[in-house]
Short mmCIF file of C-alpha atoms in Angstrom, two decimals:
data_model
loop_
_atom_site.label_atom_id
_atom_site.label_comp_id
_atom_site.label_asym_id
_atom_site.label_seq_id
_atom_site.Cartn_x
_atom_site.Cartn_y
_atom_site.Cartn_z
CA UNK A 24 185.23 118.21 67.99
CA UNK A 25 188.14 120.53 66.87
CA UNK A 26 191.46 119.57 68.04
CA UNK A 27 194.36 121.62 67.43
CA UNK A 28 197.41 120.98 68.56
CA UNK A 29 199.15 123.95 70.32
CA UNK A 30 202.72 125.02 72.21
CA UNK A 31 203.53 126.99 75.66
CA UNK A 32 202.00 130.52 75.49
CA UNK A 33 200.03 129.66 72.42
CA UNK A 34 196.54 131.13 72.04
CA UNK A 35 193.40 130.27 70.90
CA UNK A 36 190.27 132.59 70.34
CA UNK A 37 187.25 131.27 70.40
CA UNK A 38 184.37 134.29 68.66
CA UNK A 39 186.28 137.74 69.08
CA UNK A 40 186.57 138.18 73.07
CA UNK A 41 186.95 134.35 74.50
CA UNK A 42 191.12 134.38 74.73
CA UNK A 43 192.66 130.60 75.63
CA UNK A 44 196.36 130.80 76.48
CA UNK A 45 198.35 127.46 76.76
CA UNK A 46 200.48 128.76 80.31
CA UNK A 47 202.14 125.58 80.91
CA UNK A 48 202.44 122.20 79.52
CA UNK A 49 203.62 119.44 81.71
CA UNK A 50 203.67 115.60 80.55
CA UNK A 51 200.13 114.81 82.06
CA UNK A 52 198.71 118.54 82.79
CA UNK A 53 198.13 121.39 81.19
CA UNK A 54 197.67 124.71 82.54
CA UNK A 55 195.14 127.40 80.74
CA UNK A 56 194.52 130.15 80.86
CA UNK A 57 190.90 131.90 79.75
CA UNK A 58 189.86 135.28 79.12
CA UNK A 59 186.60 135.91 78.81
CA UNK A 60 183.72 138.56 79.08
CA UNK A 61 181.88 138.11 82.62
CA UNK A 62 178.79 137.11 81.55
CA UNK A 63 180.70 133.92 80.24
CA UNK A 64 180.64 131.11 83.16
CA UNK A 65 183.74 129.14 83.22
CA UNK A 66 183.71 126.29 85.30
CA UNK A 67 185.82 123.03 85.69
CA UNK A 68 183.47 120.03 84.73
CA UNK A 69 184.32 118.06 87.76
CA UNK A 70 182.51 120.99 89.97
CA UNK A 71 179.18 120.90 87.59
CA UNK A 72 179.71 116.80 87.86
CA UNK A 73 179.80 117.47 91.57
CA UNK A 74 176.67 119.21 91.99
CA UNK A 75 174.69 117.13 89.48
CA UNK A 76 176.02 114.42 92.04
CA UNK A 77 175.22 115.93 95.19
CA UNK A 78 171.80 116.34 94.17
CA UNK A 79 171.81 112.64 93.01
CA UNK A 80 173.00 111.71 95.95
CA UNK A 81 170.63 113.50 98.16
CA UNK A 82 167.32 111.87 96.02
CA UNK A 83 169.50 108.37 96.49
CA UNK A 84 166.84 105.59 98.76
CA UNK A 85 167.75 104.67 101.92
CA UNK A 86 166.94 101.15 101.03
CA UNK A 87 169.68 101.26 97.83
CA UNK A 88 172.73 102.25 100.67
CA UNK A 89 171.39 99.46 103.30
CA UNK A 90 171.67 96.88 100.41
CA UNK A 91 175.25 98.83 99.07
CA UNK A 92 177.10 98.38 102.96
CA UNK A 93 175.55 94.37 102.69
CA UNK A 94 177.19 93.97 99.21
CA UNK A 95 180.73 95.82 99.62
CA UNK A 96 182.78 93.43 101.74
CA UNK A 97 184.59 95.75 102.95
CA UNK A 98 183.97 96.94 107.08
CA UNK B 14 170.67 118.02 122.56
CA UNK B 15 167.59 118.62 121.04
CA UNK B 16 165.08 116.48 118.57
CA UNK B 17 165.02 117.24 114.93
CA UNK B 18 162.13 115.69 112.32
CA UNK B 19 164.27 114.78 109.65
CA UNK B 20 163.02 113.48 106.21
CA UNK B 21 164.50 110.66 105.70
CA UNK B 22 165.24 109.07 109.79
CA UNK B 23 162.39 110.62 111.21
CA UNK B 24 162.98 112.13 114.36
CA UNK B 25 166.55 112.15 115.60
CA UNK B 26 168.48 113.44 118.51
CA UNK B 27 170.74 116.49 117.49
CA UNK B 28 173.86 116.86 119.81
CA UNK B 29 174.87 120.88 119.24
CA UNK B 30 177.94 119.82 120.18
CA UNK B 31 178.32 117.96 117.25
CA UNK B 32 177.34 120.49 114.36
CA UNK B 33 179.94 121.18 111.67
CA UNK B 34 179.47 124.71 110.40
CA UNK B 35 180.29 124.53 106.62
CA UNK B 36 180.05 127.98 105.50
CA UNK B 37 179.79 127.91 101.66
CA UNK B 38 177.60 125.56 102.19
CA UNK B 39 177.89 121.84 99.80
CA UNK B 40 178.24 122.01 95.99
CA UNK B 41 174.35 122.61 94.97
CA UNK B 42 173.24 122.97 98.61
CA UNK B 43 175.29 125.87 99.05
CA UNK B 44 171.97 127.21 101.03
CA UNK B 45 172.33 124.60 103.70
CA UNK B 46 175.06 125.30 106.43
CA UNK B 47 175.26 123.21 109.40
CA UNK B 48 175.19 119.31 109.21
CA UNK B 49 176.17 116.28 111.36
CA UNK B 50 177.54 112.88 110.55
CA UNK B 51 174.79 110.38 111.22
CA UNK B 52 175.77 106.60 111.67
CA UNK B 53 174.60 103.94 109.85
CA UNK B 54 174.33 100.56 110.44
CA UNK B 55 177.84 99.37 109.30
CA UNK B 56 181.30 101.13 109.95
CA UNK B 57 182.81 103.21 106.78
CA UNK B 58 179.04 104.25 105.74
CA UNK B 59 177.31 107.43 107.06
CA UNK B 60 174.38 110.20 106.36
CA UNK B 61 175.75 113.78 105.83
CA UNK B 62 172.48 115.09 107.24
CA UNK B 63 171.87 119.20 106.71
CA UNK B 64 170.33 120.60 110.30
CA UNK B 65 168.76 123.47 108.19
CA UNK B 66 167.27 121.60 106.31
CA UNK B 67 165.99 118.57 107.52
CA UNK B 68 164.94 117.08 104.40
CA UNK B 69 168.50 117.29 102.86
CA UNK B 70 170.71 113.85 103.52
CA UNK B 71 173.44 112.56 101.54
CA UNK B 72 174.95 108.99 101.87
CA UNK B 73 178.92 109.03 102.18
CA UNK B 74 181.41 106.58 103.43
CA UNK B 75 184.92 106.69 104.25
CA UNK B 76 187.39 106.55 101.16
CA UNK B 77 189.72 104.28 102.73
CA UNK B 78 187.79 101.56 102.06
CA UNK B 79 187.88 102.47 98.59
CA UNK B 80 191.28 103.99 97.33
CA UNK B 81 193.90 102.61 99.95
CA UNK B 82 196.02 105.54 100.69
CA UNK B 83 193.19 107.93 100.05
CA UNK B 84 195.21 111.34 99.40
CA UNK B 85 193.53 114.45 100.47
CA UNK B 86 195.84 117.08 98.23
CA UNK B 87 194.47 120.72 99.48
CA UNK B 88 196.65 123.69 99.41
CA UNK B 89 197.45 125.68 102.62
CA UNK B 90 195.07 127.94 102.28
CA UNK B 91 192.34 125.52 101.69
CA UNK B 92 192.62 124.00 104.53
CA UNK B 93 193.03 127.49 105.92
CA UNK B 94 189.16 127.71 105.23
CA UNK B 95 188.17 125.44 107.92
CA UNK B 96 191.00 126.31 110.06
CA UNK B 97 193.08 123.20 110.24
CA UNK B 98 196.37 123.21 112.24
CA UNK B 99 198.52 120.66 113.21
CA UNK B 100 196.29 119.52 116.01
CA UNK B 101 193.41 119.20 114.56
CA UNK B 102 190.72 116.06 114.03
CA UNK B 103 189.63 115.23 110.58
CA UNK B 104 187.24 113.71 109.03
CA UNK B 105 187.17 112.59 105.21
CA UNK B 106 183.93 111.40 103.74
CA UNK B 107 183.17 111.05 100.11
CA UNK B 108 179.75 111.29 98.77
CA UNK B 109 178.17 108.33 97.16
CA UNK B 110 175.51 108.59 94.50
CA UNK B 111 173.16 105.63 94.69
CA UNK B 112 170.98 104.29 91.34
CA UNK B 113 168.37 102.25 91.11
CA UNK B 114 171.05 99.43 90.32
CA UNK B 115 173.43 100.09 93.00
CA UNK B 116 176.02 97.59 90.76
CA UNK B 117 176.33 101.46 88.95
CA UNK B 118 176.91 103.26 92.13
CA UNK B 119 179.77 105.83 92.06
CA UNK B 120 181.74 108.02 94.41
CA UNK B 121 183.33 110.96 94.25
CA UNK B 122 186.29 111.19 94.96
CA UNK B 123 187.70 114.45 93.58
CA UNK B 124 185.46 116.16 95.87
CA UNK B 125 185.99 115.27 99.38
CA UNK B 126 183.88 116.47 102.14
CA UNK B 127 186.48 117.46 104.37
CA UNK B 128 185.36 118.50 108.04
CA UNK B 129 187.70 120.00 111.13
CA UNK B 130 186.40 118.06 113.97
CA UNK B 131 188.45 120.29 116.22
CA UNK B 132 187.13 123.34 115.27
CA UNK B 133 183.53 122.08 114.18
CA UNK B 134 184.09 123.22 110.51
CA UNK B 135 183.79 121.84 107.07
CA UNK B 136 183.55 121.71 103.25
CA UNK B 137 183.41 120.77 100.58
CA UNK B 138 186.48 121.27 97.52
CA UNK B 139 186.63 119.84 94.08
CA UNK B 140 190.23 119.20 94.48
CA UNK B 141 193.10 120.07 91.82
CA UNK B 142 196.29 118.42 90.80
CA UNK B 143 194.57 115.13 91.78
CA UNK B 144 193.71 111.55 89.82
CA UNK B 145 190.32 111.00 91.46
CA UNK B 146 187.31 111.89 89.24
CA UNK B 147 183.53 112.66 90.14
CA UNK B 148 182.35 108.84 89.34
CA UNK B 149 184.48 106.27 90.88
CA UNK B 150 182.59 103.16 90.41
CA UNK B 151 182.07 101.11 93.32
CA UNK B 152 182.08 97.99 91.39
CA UNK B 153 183.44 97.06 88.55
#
């Protein structure tokens, strides 16, 4: 992986029309922005995580949550 | 009320009354509309279960029991979506994906399943500014 490290307003372009721009920089958070041609999806990884989930979730057995509620000792 | 054949319960009795329209759909079921909350045998655990498609269910319990102080952090105009005001009824469930060794079960809490009971709408948001991720184990 390439790391660089980078200031407020820097920018990063990745092949000649992805633009990254560092917005904001806060002690735990960082806020980016992206430019990028339309046919380029951009998503947060937690919402792809989410679906992959979902759909895990939804193929999950009945029998596997009955024995979950009996082990988590919690009402 | 009417009977449904669902997939995984069989048939089950659907009170109208109790639909939840979610109109973007949930995250890779974005096809699938209307659900209810189904009960299971313990308190804290239930079946998101899709009307429209009755072979779509999704187990979810309550995040209380997991993260004490559970923080839903939506901006106003998220919760705009499903029309919540100051009187309204919520519900918080968090989806729970199950594995063969349910010692590796997770749930997600970044993504809330957030319903207005009040106005018989809900969704689902991947929330921002927020310390939950997709895979909170359930044990350790």
């Amino acid at each position: 992986m390439l790391i660089l490290s980078r200031k407020k307003d820097d920018r990063i372009m990745i092949g000649d029309d992805i633009v990254i721009t560092i917005v904001d920089c806060e002690e735990n958070r960082v806020k980016i922005g992206i430019d990028a041609p339309k046919n380029v999806r951009v998503f947060r990884k937690e919402l792809l995580d989410t679906q992959e989930d979902n759909r895990a979730a939804a193929l999950s057995a009945a029998e596997g949550f009955d024995e979950l509620m009996k082990t988590i000792n919690k009402k | 009320m009417y009977k449904m054949e669902t997939g995984r319960f069989g048939e089950i009795d659907v009170d109208e009354e109790k639909i939840f329209d979610f109109k973007n759909g949930i995250l890779a079921f974005e096809e699938s509309k209307k659900f209810i909350i189904l009960n299971s045998a313990k308190e804290s655990f239930f079946w998101l279960q899709s009307v429209d498609d009755p072979k779509l269910s999704l187990p979810c319990i309550n995040p209380d029991i997991i993260a004490e102080n559970y923080e839903v952090n939506l901006s106003d105009e998220q919760f705009a979506e499903i029309n919540v005001d100051e009187n309204s009824e919520m519900i918080v469930l968090c989806v729970v994906r199950i594995p063969e060794n349910i010692r590796e079960s997770t749930v997600n809490l970044i993504a809330p399943i957030i319903i207005n009971a009040t106005a018989k709408q809900g969704m689902q948001v991947v929330m921002e500014n927020t310390d939950y991720n997709v895979r909170h184990r359930l044990f350790e």
